[in-house]
mmCIF file of C-alpha atoms and ligand atoms in Angstrom:
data_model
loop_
_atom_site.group_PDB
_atom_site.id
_atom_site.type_symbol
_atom_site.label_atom_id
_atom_site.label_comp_id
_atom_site.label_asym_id
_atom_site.label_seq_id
_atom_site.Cartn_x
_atom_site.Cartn_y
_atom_site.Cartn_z
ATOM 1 C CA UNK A 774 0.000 0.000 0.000
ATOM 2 C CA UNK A 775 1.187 3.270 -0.878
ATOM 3 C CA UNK A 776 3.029 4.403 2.415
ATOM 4 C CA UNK A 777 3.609 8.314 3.039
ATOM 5 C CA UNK A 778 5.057 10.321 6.567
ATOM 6 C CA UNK A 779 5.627 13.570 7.859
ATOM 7 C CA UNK A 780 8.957 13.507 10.257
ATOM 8 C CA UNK A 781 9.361 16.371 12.362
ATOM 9 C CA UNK A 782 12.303 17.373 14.289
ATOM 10 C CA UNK A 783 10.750 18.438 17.979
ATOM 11 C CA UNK A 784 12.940 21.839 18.140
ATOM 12 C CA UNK A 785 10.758 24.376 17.876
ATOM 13 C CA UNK A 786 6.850 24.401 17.045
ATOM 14 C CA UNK A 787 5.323 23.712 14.105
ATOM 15 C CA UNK A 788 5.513 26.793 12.022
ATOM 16 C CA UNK A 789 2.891 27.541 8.674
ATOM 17 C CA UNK A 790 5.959 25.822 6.743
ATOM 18 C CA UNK A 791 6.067 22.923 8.506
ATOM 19 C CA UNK A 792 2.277 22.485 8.643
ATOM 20 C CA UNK A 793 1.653 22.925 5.133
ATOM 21 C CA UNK A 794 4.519 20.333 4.300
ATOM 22 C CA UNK A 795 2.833 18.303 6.861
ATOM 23 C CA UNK A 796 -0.794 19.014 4.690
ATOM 24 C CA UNK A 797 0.623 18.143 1.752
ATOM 25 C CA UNK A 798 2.634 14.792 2.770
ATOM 26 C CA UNK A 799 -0.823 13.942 4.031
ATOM 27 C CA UNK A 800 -3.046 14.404 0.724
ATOM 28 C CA UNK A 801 -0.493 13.063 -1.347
ATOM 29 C CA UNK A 802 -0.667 9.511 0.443
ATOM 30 C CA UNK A 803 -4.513 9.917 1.451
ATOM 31 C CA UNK A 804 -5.425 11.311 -2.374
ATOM 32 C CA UNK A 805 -3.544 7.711 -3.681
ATOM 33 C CA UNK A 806 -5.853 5.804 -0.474
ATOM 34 C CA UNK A 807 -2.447 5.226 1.096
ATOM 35 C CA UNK A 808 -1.329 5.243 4.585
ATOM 36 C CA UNK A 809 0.414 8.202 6.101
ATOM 37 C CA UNK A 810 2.876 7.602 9.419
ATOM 38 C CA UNK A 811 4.322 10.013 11.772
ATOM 39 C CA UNK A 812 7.791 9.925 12.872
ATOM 40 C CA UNK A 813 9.483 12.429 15.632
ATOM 41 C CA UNK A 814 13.283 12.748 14.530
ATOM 42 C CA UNK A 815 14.288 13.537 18.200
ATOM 43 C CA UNK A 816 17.550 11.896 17.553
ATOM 44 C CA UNK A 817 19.646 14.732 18.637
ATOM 45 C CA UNK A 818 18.071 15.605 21.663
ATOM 46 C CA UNK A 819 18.477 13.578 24.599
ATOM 47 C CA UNK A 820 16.611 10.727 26.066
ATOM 48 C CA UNK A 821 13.810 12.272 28.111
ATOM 49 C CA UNK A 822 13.960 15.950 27.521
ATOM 50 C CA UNK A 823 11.333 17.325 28.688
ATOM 51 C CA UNK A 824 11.286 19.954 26.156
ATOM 52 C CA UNK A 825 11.478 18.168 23.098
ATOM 53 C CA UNK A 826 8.797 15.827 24.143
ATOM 54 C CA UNK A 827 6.880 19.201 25.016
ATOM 55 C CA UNK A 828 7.268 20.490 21.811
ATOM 56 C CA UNK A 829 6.805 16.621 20.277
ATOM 57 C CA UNK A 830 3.274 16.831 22.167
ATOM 58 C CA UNK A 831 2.025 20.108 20.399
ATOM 59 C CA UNK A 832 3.585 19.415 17.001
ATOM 60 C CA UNK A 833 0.941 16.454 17.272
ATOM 61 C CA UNK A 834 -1.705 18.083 18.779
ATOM 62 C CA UNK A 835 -1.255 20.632 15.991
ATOM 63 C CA UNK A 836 -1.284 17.842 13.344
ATOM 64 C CA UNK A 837 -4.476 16.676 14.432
ATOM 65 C CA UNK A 838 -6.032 19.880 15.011
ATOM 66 C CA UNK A 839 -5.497 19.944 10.833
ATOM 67 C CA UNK A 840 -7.163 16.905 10.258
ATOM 68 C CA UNK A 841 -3.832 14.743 9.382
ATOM 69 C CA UNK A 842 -4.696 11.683 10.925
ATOM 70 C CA UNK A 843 -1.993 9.122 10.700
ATOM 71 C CA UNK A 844 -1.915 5.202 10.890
ATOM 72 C CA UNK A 845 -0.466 3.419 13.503
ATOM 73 C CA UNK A 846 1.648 4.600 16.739
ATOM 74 C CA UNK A 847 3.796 7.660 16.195
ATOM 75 C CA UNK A 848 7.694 6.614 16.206
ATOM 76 C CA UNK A 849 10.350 7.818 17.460
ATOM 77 C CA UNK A 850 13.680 8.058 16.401
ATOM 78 C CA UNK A 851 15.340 7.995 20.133
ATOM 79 C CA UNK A 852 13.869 4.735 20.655
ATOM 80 C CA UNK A 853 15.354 3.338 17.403
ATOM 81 C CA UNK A 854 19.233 3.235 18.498
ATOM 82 C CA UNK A 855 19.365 -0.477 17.749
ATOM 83 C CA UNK A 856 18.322 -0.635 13.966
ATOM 84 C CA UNK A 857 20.740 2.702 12.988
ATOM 85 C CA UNK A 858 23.665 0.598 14.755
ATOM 86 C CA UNK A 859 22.986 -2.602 12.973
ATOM 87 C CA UNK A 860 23.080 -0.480 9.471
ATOM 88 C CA UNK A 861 25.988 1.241 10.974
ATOM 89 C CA UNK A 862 27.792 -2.650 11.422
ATOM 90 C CA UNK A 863 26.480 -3.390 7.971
ATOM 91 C CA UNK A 864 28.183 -0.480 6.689
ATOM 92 C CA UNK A 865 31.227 -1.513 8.205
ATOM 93 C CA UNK A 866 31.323 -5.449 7.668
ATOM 94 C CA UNK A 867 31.292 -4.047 3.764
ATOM 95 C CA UNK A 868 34.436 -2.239 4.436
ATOM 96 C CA UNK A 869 31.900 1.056 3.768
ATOM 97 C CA UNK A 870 33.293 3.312 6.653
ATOM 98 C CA UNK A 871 35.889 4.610 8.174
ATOM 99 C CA UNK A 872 37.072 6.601 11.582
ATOM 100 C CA UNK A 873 37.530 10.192 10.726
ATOM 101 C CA UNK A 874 39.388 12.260 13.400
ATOM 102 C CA UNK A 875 38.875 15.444 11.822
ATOM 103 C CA UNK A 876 38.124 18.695 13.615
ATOM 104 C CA UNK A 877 35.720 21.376 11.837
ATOM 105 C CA UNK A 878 38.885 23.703 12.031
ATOM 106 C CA UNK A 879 40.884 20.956 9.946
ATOM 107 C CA UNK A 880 38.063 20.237 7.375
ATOM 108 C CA UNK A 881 37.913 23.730 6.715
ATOM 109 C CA UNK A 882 41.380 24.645 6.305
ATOM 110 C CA UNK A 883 41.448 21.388 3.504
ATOM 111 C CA UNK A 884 38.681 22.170 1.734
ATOM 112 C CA UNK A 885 39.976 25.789 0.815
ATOM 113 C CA UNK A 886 43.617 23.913 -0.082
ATOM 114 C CA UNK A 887 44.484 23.922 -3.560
ATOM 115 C CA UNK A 888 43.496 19.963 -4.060
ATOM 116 C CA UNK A 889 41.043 20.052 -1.992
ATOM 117 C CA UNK A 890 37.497 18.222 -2.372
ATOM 118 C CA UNK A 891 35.697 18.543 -5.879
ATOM 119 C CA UNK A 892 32.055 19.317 -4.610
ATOM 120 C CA UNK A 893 32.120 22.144 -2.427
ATOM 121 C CA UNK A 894 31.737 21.806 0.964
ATOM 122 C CA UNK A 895 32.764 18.021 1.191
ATOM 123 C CA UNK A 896 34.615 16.432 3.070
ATOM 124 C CA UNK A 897 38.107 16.231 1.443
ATOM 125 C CA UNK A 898 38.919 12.532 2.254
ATOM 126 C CA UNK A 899 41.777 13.487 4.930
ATOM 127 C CA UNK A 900 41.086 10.607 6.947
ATOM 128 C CA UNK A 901 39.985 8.015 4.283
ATOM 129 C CA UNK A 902 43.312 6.336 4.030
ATOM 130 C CA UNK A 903 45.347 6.666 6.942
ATOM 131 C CA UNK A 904 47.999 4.091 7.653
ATOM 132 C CA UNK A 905 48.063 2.449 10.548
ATOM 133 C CA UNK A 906 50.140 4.128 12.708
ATOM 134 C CA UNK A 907 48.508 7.411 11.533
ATOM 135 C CA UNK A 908 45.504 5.961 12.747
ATOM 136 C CA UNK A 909 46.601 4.744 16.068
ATOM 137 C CA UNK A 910 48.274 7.680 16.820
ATOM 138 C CA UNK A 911 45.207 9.736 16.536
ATOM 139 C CA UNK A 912 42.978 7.535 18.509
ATOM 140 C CA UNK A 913 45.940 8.116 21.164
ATOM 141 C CA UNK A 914 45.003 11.603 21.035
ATOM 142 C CA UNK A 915 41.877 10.832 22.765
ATOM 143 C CA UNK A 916 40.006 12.468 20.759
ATOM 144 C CA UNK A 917 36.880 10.012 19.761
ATOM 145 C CA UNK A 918 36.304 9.508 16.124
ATOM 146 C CA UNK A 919 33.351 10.115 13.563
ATOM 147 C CA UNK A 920 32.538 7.566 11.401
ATOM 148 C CA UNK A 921 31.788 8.413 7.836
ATOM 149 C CA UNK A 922 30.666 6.327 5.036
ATOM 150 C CA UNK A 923 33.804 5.683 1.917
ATOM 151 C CA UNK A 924 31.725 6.291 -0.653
ATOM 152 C CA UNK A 925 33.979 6.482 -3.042
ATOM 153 C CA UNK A 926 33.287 9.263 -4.949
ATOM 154 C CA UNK A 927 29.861 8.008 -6.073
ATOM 155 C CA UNK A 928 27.669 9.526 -8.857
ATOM 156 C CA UNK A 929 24.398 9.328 -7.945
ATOM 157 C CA UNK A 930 21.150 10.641 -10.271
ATOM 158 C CA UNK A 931 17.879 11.173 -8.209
ATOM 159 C CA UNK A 932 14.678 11.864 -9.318
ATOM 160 C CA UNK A 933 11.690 14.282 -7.604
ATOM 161 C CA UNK A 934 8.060 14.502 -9.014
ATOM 162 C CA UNK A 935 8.618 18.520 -9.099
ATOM 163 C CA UNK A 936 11.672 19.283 -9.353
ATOM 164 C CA UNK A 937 13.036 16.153 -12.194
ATOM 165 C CA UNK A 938 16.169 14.878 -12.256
ATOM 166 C CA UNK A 939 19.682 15.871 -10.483
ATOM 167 C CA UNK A 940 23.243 14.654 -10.554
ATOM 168 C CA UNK A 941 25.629 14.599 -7.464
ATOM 169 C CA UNK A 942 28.383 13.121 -6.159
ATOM 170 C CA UNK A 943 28.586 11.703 -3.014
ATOM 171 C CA UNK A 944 30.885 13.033 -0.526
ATOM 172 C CA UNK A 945 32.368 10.479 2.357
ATOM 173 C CA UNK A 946 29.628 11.713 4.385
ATOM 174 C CA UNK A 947 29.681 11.541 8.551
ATOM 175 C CA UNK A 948 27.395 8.828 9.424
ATOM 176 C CA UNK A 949 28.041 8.763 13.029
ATOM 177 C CA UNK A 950 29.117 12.290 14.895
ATOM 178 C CA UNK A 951 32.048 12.330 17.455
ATOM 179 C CA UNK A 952 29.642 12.892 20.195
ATOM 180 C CA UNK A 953 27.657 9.612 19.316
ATOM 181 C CA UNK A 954 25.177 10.982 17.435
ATOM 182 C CA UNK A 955 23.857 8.819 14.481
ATOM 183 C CA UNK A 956 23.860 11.112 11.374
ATOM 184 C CA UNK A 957 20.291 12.180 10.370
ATOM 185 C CA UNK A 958 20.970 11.141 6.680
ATOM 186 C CA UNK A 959 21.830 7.555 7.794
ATOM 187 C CA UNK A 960 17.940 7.288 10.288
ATOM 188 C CA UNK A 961 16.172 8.608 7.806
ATOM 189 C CA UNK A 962 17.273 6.044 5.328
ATOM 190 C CA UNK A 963 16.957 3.824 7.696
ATOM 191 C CA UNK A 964 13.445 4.467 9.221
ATOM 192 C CA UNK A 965 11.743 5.419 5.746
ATOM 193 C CA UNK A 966 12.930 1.843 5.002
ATOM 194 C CA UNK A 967 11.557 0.186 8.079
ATOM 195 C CA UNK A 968 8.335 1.658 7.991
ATOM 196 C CA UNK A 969 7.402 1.098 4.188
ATOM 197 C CA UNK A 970 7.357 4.465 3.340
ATOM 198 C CA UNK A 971 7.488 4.536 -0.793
ATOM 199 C CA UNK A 972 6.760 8.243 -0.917
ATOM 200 C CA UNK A 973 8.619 11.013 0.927
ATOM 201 C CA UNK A 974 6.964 14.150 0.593
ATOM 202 C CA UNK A 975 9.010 17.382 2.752
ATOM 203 C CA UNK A 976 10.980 20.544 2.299
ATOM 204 C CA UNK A 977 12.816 21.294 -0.708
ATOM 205 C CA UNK A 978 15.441 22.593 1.918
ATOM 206 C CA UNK A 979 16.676 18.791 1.735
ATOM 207 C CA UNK A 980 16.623 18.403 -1.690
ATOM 208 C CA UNK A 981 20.428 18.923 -2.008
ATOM 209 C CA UNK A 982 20.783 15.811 1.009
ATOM 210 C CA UNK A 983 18.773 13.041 -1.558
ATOM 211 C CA UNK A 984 21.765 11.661 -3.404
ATOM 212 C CA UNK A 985 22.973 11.233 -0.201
ATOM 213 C CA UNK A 986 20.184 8.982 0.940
ATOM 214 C CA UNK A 987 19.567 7.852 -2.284
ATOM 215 C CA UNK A 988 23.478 5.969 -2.051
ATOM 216 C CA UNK A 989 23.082 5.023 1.626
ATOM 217 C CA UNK A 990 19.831 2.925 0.210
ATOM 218 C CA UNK A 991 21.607 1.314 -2.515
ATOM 219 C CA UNK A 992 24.312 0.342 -0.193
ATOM 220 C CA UNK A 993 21.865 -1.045 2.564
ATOM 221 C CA UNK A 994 19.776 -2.730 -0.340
ATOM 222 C CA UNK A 995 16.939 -0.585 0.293
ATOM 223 C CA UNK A 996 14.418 0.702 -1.663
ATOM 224 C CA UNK A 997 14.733 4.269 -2.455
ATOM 225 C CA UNK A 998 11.066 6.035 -2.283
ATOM 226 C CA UNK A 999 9.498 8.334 -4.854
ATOM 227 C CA UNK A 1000 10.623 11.853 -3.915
ATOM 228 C CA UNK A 1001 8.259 14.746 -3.683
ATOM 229 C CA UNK A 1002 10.060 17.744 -2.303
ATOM 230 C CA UNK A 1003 7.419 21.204 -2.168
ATOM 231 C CA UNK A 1004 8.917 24.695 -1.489
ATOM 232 C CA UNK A 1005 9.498 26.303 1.349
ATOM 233 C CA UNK A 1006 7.387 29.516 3.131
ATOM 234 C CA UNK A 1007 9.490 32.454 3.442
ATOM 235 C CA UNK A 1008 9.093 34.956 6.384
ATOM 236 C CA UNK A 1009 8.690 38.781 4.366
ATOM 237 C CA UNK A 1010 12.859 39.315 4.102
ATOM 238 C CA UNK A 1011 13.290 36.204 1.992
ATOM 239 C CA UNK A 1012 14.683 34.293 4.718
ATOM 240 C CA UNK A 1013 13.242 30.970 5.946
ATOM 241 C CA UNK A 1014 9.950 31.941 7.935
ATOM 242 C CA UNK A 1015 10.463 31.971 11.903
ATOM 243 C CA UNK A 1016 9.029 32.939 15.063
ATOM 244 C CA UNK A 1017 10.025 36.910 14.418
ATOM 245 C CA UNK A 1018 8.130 36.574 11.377
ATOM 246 C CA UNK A 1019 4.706 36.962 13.492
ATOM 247 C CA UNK A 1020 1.571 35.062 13.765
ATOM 248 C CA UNK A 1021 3.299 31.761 12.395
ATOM 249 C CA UNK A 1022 1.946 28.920 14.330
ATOM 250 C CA UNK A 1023 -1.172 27.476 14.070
ATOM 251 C CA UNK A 1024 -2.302 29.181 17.486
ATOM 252 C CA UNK A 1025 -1.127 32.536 16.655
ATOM 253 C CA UNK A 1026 -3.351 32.150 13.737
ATOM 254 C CA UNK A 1027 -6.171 31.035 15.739
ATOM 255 C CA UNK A 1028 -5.873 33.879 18.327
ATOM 256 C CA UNK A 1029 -6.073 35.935 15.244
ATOM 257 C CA UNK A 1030 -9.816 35.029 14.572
ATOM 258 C CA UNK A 1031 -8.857 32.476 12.084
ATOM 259 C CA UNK A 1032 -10.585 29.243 12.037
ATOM 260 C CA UNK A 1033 -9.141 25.668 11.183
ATOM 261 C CA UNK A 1034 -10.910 25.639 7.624
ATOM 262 C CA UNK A 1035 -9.527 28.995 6.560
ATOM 263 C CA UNK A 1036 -5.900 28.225 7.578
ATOM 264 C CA UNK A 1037 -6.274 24.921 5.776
ATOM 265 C CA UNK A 1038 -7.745 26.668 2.828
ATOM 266 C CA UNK A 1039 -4.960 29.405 3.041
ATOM 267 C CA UNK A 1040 -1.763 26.687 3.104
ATOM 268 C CA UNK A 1041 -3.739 25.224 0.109
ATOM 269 C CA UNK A 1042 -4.024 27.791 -1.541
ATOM 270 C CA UNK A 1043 -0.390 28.904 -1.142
ATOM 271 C CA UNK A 1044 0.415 25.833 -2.867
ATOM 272 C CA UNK A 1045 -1.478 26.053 -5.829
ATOM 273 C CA UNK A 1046 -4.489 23.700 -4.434
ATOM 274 C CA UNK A 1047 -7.383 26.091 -3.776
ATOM 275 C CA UNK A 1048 -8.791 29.450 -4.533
ATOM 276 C CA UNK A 1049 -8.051 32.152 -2.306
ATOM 277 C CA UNK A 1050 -10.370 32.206 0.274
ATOM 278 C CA UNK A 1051 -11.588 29.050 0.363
ATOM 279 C CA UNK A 1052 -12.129 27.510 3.382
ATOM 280 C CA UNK A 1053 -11.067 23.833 3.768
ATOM 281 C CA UNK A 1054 -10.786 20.461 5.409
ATOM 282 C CA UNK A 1055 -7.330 18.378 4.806
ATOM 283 C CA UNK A 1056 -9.913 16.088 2.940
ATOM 284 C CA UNK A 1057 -10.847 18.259 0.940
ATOM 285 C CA UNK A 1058 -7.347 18.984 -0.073
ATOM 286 C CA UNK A 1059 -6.319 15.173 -0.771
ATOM 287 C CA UNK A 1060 -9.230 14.999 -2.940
ATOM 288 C CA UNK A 1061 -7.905 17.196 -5.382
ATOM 289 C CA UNK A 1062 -3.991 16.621 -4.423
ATOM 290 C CA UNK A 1063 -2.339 17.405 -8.108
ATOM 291 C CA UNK A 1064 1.542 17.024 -8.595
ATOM 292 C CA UNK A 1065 1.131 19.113 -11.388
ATOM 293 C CA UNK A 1066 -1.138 21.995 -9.675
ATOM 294 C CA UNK A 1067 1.334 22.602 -7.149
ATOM 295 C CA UNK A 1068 3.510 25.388 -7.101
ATOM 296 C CA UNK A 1069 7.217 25.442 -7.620
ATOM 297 C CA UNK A 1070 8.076 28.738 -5.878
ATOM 298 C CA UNK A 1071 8.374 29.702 -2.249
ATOM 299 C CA UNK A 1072 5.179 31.160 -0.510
ATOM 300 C CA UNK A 1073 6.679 34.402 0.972
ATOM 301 C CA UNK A 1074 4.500 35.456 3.640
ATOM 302 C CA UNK A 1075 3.813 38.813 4.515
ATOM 303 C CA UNK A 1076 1.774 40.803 7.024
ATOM 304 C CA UNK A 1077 -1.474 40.466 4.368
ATOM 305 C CA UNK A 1078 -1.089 37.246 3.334
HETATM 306 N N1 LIG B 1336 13.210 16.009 10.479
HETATM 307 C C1 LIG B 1336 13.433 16.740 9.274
HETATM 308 C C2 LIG B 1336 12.975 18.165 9.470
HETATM 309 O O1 LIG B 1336 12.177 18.431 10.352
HETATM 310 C C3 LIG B 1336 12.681 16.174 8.095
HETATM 311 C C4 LIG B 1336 13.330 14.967 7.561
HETATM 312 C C5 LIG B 1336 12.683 14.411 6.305
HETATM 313 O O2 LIG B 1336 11.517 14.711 6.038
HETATM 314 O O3 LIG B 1336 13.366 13.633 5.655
HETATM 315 O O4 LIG B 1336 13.438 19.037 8.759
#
């Protein structure tokens, strides 16, 4: 069955971005009578913070408040530390990773060398083939390791249903941080996997980390999804919209007078979806969920929209 999710990270509430990502990752899979899941990417913050649950707790609240119901318990990714470390083993049973003991200082400084790394901002392979004693003596330095994944200069082509086709290389990206931390890119493959999603539908903001995914699946032997990235709302400078920007959350739009149905109807109709002023449920939205009615350019919101 078609299988679609909306994955928030619980650092901040749900702003009009997030919640009309969140509409339309929930009429794509509803308008193709698939399921939609719910995953809470609290993999950074640690185990029982009381904040990010906090903010975990009204992200949902405000999904439901929408309408975007979602099959089966929510997950979460703190409680999934076993499956990332078993990909992480698989990884490195293939010979796929290495120990990088890199500082951001040191990464820096290489990239802007003269041989440096071809794709900007990647990592420039420092640590890739240290000898042995090289290695040794850094790990006598104390200083724990990331691991990152040798991906050996990949090309990888990935495709979105809005945005078409894109070629990248693969950098040897960090899979696991110094600190501990599993790498986002690596869960995400992971989880997406796990749960059967077949259609990710989110920010074009991570667009540009796809290929990256995309090559972490074929190296697991996963599937890789169909990709539907949507553009982004944009606070009135042009900058990605935040709290500054005003009445952003679903309850500052509610204190403004606003009801459910015309917030709805106005996320919809920022993406292409409905008239302006039309007042909406999320149903109504699946039903006539249209890759190619939605728009392709940011939503820039200003004090009259
Ligand atoms: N947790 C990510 C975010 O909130 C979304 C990840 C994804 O959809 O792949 O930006």
């Amino acid at each position: 069955m078609p299988t679609g999710r909306f994955a928030p990270s619980p650092s901040a509430p749900l702003h009009l971005g997030n919640l009309r990502t969140a509409l339309l990752a929930w009429a794509a899979a509803r308008s193709e009578g698939g399921r939609f899941l719910v995953r809470v990417e609290d993999l950074t913050t640690s185990p029982g913070d009381p904040r990010a649950a906090e903010v975990a707790e009204a992200q949902l609240a405000d999904l439901a408040a929408l309408g975007l119901d979602h099959d089966g318990a929510v997950v979460r990714q703190s409680e999934r530390h076993d499956r990332y470390a078993a990909a992480l083993a698989d990884l490195g049973s293939a010979g796929l990773t290495y120990p990088c003991f890199c500082t951001r200082r040191e990464i820096r400084e290489a990239s802007v060398a003269p041989h440096g790394p071809d794709v900007e901002g990647a990592y420039p392979g420092t640590c890739r083939s240290l000898t042995d004693d090289e290695r040794r003596e850094r790990e006598a330095s104390g200083r724990p390791p990331a691991l990152r994944l040798r991906a050996g200069g990949a090309t990888v082509t990935v495709e979105d249903e809005l945005l078409g086709a894109r070629t990248a290389i693969v950098d040897d990206l960090v899979l696991r941080r110094a600190d501990g931390a599993v790498a986002y890119n690596l869960a995400v493959v992971v989880d997406d996997a796990d749960q059967g999603v077949d259609r990710v539908v989110r920010g074009d903001d991570l667009w540009d980390t796809t290929p990256r995914q995309v090559l972490l699946q074929r190296l697991l032997g996963l599937p890789t999804p169909r990709y539907l990235h949507v553009p982004l709302v944009l606070g009135p400078s042009g900058e990605r919209l935040a709290k500054r920007d005003g009445a952003v959350t679903l309850a500052d739009r509610l204190a403004l007078g606003e009801d459910v149905a015309s917030v709805v109807g106005r996320l919809a109709w920022s993406a292409g979806l409905a008239d302006d002023g039309e007042r909406l449920t999320a149903a109504d939205v699946a039903a006539r969920f249209d890759v190619a009615r939605l728009v392709r350019t940011p939503w820039v919101l200003t004090g009259t929209s």
